[in-house]
Coordinates of C-alpha atoms and ligand atoms in Angstrom, one line a residue:
X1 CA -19.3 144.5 160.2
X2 CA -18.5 145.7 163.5
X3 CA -21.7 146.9 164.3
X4 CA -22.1 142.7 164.9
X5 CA -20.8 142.9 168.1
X6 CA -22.1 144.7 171.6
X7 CA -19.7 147.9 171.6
X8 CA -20.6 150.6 172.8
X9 CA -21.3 153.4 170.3
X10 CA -18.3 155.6 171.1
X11 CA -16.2 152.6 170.1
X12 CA -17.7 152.0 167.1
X13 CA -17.1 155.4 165.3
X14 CA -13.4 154.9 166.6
X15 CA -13.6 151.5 164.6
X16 CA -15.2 153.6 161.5
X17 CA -12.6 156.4 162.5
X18 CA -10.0 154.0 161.6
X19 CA -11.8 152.5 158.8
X20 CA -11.7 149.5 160.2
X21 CA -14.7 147.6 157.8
X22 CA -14.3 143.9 158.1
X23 CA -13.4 142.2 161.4
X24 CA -10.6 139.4 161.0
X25 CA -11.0 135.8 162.1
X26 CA -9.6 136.7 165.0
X27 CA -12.0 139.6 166.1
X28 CA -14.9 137.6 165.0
X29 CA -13.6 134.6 167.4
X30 CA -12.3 136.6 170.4
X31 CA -14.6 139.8 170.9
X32 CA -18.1 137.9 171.4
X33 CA -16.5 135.5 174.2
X34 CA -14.3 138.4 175.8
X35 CA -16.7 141.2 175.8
X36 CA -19.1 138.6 178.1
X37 CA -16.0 138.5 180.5
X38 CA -15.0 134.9 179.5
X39 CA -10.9 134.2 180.0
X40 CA -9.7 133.0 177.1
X41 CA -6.8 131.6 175.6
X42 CA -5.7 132.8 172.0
X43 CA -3.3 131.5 169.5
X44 CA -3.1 133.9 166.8
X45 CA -0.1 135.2 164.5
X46 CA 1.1 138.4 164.9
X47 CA -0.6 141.0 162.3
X48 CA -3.7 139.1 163.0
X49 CA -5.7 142.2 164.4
X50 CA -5.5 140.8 167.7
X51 CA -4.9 143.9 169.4
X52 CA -8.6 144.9 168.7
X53 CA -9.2 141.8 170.3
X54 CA -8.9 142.4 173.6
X55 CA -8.6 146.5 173.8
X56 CA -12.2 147.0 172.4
X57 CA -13.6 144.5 175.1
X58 CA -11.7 146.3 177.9
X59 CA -12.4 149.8 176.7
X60 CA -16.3 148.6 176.3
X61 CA -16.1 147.2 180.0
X62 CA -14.6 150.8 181.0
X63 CA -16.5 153.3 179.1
X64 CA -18.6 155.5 181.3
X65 CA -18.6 159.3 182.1
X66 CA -15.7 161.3 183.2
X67 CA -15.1 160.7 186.3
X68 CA -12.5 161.1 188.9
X69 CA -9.9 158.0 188.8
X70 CA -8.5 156.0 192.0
X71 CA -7.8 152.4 190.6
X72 CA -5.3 150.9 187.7
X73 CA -8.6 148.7 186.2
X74 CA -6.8 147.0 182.9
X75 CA -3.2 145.8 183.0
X76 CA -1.9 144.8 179.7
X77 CA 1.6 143.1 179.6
X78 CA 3.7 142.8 176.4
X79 CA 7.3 140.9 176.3
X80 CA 9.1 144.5 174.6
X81 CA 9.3 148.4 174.7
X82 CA 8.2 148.6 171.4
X83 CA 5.2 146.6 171.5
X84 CA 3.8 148.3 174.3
X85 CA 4.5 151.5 172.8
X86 CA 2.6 150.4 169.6
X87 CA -0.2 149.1 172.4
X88 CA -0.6 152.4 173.6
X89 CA -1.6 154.1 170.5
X90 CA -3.5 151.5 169.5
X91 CA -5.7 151.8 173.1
X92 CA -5.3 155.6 172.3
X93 CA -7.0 155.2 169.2
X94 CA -9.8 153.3 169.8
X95 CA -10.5 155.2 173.0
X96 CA -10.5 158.5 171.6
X97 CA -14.2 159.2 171.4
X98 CA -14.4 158.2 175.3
X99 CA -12.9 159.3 178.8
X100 CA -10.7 156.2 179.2
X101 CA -7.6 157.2 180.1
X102 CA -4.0 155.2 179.2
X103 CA -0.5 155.0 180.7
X104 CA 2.9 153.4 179.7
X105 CA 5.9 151.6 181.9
X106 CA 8.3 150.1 180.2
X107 CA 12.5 149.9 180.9
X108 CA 14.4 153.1 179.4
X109 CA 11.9 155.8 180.7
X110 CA 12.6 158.1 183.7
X111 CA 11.5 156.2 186.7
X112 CA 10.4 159.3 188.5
X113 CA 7.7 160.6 185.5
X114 CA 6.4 157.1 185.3
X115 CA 5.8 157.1 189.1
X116 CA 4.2 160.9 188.7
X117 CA 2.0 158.9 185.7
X118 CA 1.0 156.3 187.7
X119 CA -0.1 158.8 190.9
X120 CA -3.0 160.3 187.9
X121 CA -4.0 156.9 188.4
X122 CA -4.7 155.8 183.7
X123 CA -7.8 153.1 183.6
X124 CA -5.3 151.4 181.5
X125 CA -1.8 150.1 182.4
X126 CA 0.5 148.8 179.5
X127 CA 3.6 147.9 179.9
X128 CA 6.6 145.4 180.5
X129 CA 7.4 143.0 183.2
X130 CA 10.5 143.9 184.5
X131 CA 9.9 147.7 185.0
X132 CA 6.6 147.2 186.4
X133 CA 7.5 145.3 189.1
X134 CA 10.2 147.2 190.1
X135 CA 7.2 150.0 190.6
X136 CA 5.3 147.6 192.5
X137 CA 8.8 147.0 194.9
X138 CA 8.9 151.1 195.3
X139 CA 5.5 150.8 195.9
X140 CA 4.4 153.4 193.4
X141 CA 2.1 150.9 191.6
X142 CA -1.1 149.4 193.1
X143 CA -2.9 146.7 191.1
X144 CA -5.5 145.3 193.8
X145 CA -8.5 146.8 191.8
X146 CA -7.5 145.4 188.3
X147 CA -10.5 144.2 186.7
X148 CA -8.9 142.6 183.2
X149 CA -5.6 141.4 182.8
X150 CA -4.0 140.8 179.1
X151 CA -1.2 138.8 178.9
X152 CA -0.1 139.9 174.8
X153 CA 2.5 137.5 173.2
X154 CA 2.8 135.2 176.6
X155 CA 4.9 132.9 174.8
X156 CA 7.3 135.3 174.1
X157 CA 7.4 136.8 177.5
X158 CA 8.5 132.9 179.1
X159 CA 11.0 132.7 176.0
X160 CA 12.8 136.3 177.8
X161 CA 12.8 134.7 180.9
X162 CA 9.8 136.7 182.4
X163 CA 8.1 133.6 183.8
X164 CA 8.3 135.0 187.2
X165 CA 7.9 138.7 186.5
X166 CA 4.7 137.7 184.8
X167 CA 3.7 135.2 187.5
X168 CA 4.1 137.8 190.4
X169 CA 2.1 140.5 188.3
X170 CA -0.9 138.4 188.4
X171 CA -0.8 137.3 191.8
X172 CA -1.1 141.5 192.2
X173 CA -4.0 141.6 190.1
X174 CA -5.6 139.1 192.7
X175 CA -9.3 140.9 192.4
X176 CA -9.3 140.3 188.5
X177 CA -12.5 139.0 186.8
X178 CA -11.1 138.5 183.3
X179 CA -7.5 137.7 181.9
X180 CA -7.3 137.3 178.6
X181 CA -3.5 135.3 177.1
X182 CA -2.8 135.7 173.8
X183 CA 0.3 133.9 172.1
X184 CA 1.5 133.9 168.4
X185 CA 2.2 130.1 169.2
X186 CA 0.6 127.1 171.3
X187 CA 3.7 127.3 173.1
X188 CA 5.6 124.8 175.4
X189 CA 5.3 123.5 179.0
X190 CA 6.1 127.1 179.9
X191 CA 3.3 128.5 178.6
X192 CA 0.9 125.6 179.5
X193 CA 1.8 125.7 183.2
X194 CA 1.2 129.5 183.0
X195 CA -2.2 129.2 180.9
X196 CA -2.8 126.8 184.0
X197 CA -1.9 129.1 186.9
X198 CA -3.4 132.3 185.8
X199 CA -6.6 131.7 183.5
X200 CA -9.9 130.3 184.5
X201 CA -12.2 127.7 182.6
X202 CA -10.6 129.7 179.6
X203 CA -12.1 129.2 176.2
X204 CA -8.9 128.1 173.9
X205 CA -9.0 130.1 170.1
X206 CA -6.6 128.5 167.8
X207 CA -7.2 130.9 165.0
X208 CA -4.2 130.0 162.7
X209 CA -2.1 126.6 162.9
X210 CA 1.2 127.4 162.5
X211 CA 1.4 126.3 159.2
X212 CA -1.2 128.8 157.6
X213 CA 0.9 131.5 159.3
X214 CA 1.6 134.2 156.4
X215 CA -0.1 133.5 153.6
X216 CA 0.1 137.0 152.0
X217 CA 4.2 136.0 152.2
X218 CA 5.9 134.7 149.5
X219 CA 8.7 132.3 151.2
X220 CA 12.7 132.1 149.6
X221 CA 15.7 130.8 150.4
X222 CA 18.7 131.1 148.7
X223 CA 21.7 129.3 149.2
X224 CA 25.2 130.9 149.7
X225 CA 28.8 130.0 150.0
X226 CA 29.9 131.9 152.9
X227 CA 29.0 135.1 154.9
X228 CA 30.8 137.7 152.1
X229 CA 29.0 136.3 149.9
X230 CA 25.9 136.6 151.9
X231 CA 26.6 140.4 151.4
X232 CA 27.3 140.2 148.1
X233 CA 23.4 138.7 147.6
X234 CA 22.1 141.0 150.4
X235 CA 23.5 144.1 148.0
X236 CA 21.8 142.2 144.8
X237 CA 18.6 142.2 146.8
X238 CA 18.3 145.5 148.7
X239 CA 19.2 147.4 144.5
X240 CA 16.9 145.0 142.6
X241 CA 13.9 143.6 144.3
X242 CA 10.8 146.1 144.7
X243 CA 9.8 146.5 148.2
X244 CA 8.7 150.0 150.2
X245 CA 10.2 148.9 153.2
X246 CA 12.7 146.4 154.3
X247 CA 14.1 144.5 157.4
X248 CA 17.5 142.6 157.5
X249 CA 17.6 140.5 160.2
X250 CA 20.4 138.9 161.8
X251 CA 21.3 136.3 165.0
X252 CA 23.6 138.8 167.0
X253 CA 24.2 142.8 167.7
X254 CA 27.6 142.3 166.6
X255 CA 26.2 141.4 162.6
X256 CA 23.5 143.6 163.1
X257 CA 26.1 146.2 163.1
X258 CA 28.1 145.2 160.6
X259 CA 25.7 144.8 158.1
X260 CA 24.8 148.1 159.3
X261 CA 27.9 149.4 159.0
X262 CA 28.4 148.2 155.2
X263 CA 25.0 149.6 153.8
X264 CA 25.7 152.8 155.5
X265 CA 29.0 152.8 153.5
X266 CA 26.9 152.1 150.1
X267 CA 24.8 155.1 150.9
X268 CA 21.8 153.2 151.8
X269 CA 19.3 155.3 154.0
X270 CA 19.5 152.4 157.0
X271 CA 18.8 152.0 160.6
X272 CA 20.4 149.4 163.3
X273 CA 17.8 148.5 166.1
X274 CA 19.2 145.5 168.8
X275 CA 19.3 145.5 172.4
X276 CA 22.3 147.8 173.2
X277 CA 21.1 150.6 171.7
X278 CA 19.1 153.0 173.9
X279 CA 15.8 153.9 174.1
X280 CA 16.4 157.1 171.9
X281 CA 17.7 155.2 169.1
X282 CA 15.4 152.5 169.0
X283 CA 12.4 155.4 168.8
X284 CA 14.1 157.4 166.3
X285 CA 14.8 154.1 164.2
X286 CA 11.1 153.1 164.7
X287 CA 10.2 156.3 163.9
X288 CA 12.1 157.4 160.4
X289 CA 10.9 153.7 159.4
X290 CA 7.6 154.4 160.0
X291 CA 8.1 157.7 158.1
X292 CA 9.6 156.3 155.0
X293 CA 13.0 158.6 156.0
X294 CA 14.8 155.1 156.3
X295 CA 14.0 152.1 154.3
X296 CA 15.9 149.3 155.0
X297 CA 16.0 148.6 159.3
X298 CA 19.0 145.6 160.5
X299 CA 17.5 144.3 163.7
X300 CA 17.9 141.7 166.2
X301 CA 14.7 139.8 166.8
X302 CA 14.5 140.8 170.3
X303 CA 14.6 144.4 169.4
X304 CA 11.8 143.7 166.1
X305 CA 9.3 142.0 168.1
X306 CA 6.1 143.7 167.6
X307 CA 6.6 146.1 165.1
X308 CA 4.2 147.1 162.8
X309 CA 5.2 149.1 160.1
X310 CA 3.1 149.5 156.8
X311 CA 5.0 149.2 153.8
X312 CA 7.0 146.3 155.4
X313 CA 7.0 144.3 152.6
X314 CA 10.3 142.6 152.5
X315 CA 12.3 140.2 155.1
X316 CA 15.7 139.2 154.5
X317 CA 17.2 136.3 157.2
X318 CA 20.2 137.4 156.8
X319 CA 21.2 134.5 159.7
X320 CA 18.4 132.3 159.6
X321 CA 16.7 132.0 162.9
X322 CA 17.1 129.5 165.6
X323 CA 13.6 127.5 165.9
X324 CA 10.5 128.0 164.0
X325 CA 8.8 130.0 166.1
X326 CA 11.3 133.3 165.8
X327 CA 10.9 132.6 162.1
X328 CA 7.4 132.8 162.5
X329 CA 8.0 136.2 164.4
X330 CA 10.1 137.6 161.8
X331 CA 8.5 137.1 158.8
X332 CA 5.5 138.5 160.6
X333 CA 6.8 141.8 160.2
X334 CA 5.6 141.3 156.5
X335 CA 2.1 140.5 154.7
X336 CA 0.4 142.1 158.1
X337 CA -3.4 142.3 157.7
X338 CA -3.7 140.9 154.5
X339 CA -1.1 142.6 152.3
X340 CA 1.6 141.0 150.0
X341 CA 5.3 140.1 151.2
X342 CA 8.1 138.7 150.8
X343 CA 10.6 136.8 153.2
X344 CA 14.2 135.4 152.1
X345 CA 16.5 133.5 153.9
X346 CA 20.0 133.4 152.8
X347 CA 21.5 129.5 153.5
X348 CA 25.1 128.5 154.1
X349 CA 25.8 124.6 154.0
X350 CA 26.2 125.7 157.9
X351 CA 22.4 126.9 158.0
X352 CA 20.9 124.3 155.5
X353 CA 20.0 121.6 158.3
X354 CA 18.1 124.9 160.4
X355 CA 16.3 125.8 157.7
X356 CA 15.0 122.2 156.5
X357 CA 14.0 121.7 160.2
X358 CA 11.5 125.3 159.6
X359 CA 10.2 123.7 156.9
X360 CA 9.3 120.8 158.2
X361 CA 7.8 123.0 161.3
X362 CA 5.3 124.8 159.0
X363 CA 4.7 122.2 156.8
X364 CA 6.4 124.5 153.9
X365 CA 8.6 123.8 151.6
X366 CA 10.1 127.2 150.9
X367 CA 11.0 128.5 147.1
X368 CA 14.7 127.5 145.8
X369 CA 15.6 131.1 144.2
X370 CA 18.5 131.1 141.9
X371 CA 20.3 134.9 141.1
X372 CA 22.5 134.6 138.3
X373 CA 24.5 137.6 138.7
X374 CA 25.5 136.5 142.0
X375 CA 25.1 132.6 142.2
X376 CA 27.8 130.9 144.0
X377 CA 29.2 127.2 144.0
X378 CA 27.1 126.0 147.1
X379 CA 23.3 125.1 146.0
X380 CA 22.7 122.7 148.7
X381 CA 23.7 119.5 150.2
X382 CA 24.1 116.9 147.4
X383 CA 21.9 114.2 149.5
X384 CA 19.5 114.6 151.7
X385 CA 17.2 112.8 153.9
X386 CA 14.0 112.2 154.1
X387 CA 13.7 114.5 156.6
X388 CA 15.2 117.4 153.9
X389 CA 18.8 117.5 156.1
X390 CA 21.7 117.0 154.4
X391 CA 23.2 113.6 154.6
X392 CA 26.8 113.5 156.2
X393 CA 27.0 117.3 155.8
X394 CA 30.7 118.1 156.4
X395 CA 32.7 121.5 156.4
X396 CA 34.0 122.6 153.4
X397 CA 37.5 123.6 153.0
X398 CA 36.6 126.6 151.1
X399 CA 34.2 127.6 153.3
X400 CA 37.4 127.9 156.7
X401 CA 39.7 130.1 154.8
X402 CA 37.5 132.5 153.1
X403 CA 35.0 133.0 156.4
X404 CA 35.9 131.3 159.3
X405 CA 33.4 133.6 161.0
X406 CA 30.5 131.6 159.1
X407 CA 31.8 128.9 160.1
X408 CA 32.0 130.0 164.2
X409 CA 28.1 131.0 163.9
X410 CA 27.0 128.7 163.1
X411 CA 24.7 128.0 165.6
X412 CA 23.8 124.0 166.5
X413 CA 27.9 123.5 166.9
X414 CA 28.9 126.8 168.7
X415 CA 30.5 126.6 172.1
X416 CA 29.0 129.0 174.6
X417 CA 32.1 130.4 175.5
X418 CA 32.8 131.8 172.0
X419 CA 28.8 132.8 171.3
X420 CA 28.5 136.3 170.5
X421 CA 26.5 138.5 172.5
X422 CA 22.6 137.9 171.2
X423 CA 19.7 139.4 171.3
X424 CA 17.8 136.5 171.5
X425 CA 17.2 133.5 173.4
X426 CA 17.3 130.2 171.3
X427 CA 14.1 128.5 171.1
X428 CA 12.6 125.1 170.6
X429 CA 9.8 124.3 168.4
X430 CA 7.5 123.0 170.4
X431 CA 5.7 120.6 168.0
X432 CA 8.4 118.1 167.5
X433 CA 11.0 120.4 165.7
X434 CA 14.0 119.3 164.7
X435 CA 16.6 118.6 167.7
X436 CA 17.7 122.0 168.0
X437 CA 18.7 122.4 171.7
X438 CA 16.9 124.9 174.2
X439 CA 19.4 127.1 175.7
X440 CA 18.1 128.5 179.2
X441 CA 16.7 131.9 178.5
X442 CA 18.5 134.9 177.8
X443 CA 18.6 137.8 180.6
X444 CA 16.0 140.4 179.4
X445 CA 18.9 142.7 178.3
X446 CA 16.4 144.4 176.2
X447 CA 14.4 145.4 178.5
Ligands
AMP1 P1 -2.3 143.5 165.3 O1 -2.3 142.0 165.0 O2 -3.3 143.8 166.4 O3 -0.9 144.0 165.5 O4 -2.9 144.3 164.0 C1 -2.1 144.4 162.8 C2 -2.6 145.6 162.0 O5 -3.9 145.3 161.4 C3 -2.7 146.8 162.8 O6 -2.1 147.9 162.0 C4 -4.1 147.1 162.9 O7 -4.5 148.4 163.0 C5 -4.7 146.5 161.7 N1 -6.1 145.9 161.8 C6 -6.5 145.2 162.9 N2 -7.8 144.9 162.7 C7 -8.2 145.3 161.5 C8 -9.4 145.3 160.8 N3 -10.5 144.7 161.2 N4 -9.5 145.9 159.6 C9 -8.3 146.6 159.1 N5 -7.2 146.6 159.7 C10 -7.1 146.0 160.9

């Protein structure tokens, strides 16, 4: 019961408003220790509830009468667009019963209304990194009073190359009494120098290990000869398996589309989301999803972080991520506070060594799914070692003449020079994943 912790009334009937009943590990862990203005450090997946977390505590510090407003007093900063969008109505929510007022910056909105927004002075400031600092440059943004600071998916923000943004965000907020860093992963030495810089004596909540991540998802792979054939399963899959909602992920912009293009041309109500489409398009796709107008969304990861859609009950790695963490991320979009899901990853020989290294990331051993109607000749490498990689795994001749583009992504032997554009920056596993290499992060090119 909510009614547990020290809320303020108003908040409470927003939390009954939204028929919120339970609290979730998270909540129980986090909103005791925050709401007595502790810093704390918090690993918890994504669909954890962890956005109640740390907005109930800020709003309860906050909550007053109306009065007239002169200082930014909450900062929240989230790695993408749409998370901070999905931020915002989630502060909006929970604040409706009070005066607290909320306002957005993120890349792809008119600089001018944001700098009219920011001169009505919201209590609450959520946005990006990169777009917030260049108000701070103009000088349109003040963040000397800020009272709590939120770091949201911290991890994430280092891994798009916001170290610095981040960094000089804080130093702002210099008159802070609370930040509160919340990561879907423990992170690297990134995130530990950061925890380091910017929190004090913080309590550390490790609510789910890695390997418990999901456990409403039901985990697949299964294996395929080549990229056309990839589709061929991909068509099986969107026409037989059950699902409200689905997302199609892939490694580049340049799939994204063309798996975009293909289920268009089948007549499938779909929507593209990756970083070069514009701010309009990523709403509208985020939008007709959320409506049920669109079913099936192909996405980048960079342009999928953070959403939560209900319904979103089936994954498809199209491309299988590049380290275990952006699998976590993606199937995260799936079995989200507690429901059922399902997340299948589609294997070339090219992709077999990845996905063995995920497994042995999470601890998992993911399901071996056979489809008769389309089965192919690959089923997976005929030895393997202990570690689950294939022994002496060697191109297959086949595999060059019928796709050399399988065969040129994939992704621990591509040359930079050739890589397609991505949306996302390759990651390592930080707890002693397999030797997939760290590239330097991507340019924030979607934001
Ligand atoms: P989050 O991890 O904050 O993105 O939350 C994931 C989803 O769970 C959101 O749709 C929340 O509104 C929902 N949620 C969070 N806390 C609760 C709760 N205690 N009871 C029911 N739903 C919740």
């Amino acid at each position: 019961m909510f009614s547990q912790f020290a809320l303020h009334e108003r908040l409470l009937k927003a939390v009954a408003e939204l028929k919120f009943v339970e609290p979730t590990p998270v909540q129980v862990a986090a909103l005791p220790l925050a709401l007595q203005g502790r810093d704390l450090r918090v690993t918890a997946q994504t669909g954890s509830g962890k956005t109640a977390a740390f907005v109930l505590p800020i709003l309860n510090r906050l909550i007053g009468p109306a009065k007239v407003r002169v200082t930014i007093r909450a900062l929240i900063l989230l790695p993408t667009r749409e998370l901070a969008q999905q931020t915002l109505k989630e502060v909006e929510r929970f604040s409706q019963f009070t005066f607290i007022k909320s306002g957005l910056i993120t890349g792809g909105e008119d600089f001018k209304v944001q700098a009219a927004m920011l001169r009505k002075v919201p209590d609450i400031l959520i946005g990006t990194p990169g777009r917030l600092l260049e108000h701070l440059n103009a000088g349109t943004l003040d963040l000397n009073e800020v009272e709590v600071l939120v770091l949201d998916e911290a991890d994430r923000m280092l891994d798009m190359g916001f170290a610095e943004d981040v960094q000089r965000l804080c130093d702002e907020s210099k008159h802070r009494q609370q930040t509160l860093l919340f990561s879907a992963t423990t992170g690297g030495a990134g995130l530990r120098e950061m925890i380091g810089k910017v929190l004090n004596n913080p309590e550390h909540l490790l609510i789910n290990s890695v390997s418990q991540l999901n456990e409403g998802t039901r985990q697949q792979i299964i294996t395929a000869d080549h990229n056309v054939h990839k589709e061929q399963i991909l068509n099986w899959l969107l026409a037989n398996e059950t699902y409200q909602k689905a997302i199609v992920f892939t490694n580049t912009r340049a799939m994204a589309d063309r798996l975009y293009g293909r289920l268009v041309a089948q007549e499938y109500k779909a929507f593209v989301l990756h970083g070069d489409k514009d701010q309009k398009d990523r709403k509208l796709a985020i939008d007709r999803l959320k409506q049920g107008g669109v079913k099936i969304l192909v996405a980048t990861d960079v342009a999928a972080r953070g959403l939560d859609v209900d319904g979103l009950d089936l994954v498809i790695n199209f491309e299988m991520p590049r380290s275990g963490d952006e699998y976590v991320h993606r199937i995260g979009r799936t079995g989200r506070a507690g429901n059922e899901g399902l997340a299948i990853s589609l294997i070339t020989h090219g992709d077999w060594n990845l996905m063995s290294s995920i497994e042995r990331y999470l601890k998992q051993r993911f399901e071996r799914r056979v489809i008769k109607e389309v089965k192919g000749t690959y089923s997976g490498p005929k030895k393997v070692k202990a570690s689950g990689k294939a022994v002496g795994v060697k191109k297959k001749k086949t595999d060059k003449k019928t796709d050399k583009k399988a065969a040129a992504k994939t992704p621990t032997k591509r040359k930079s020079a050739n890589r397609p554009k991505s949306d996302a920056p390759a990651l390592v596993s930080q707890d002693g994943m397999a030797p997939l290499k760290r590239r330097k992060p991507a340019a924030p090119a979607a934001e």
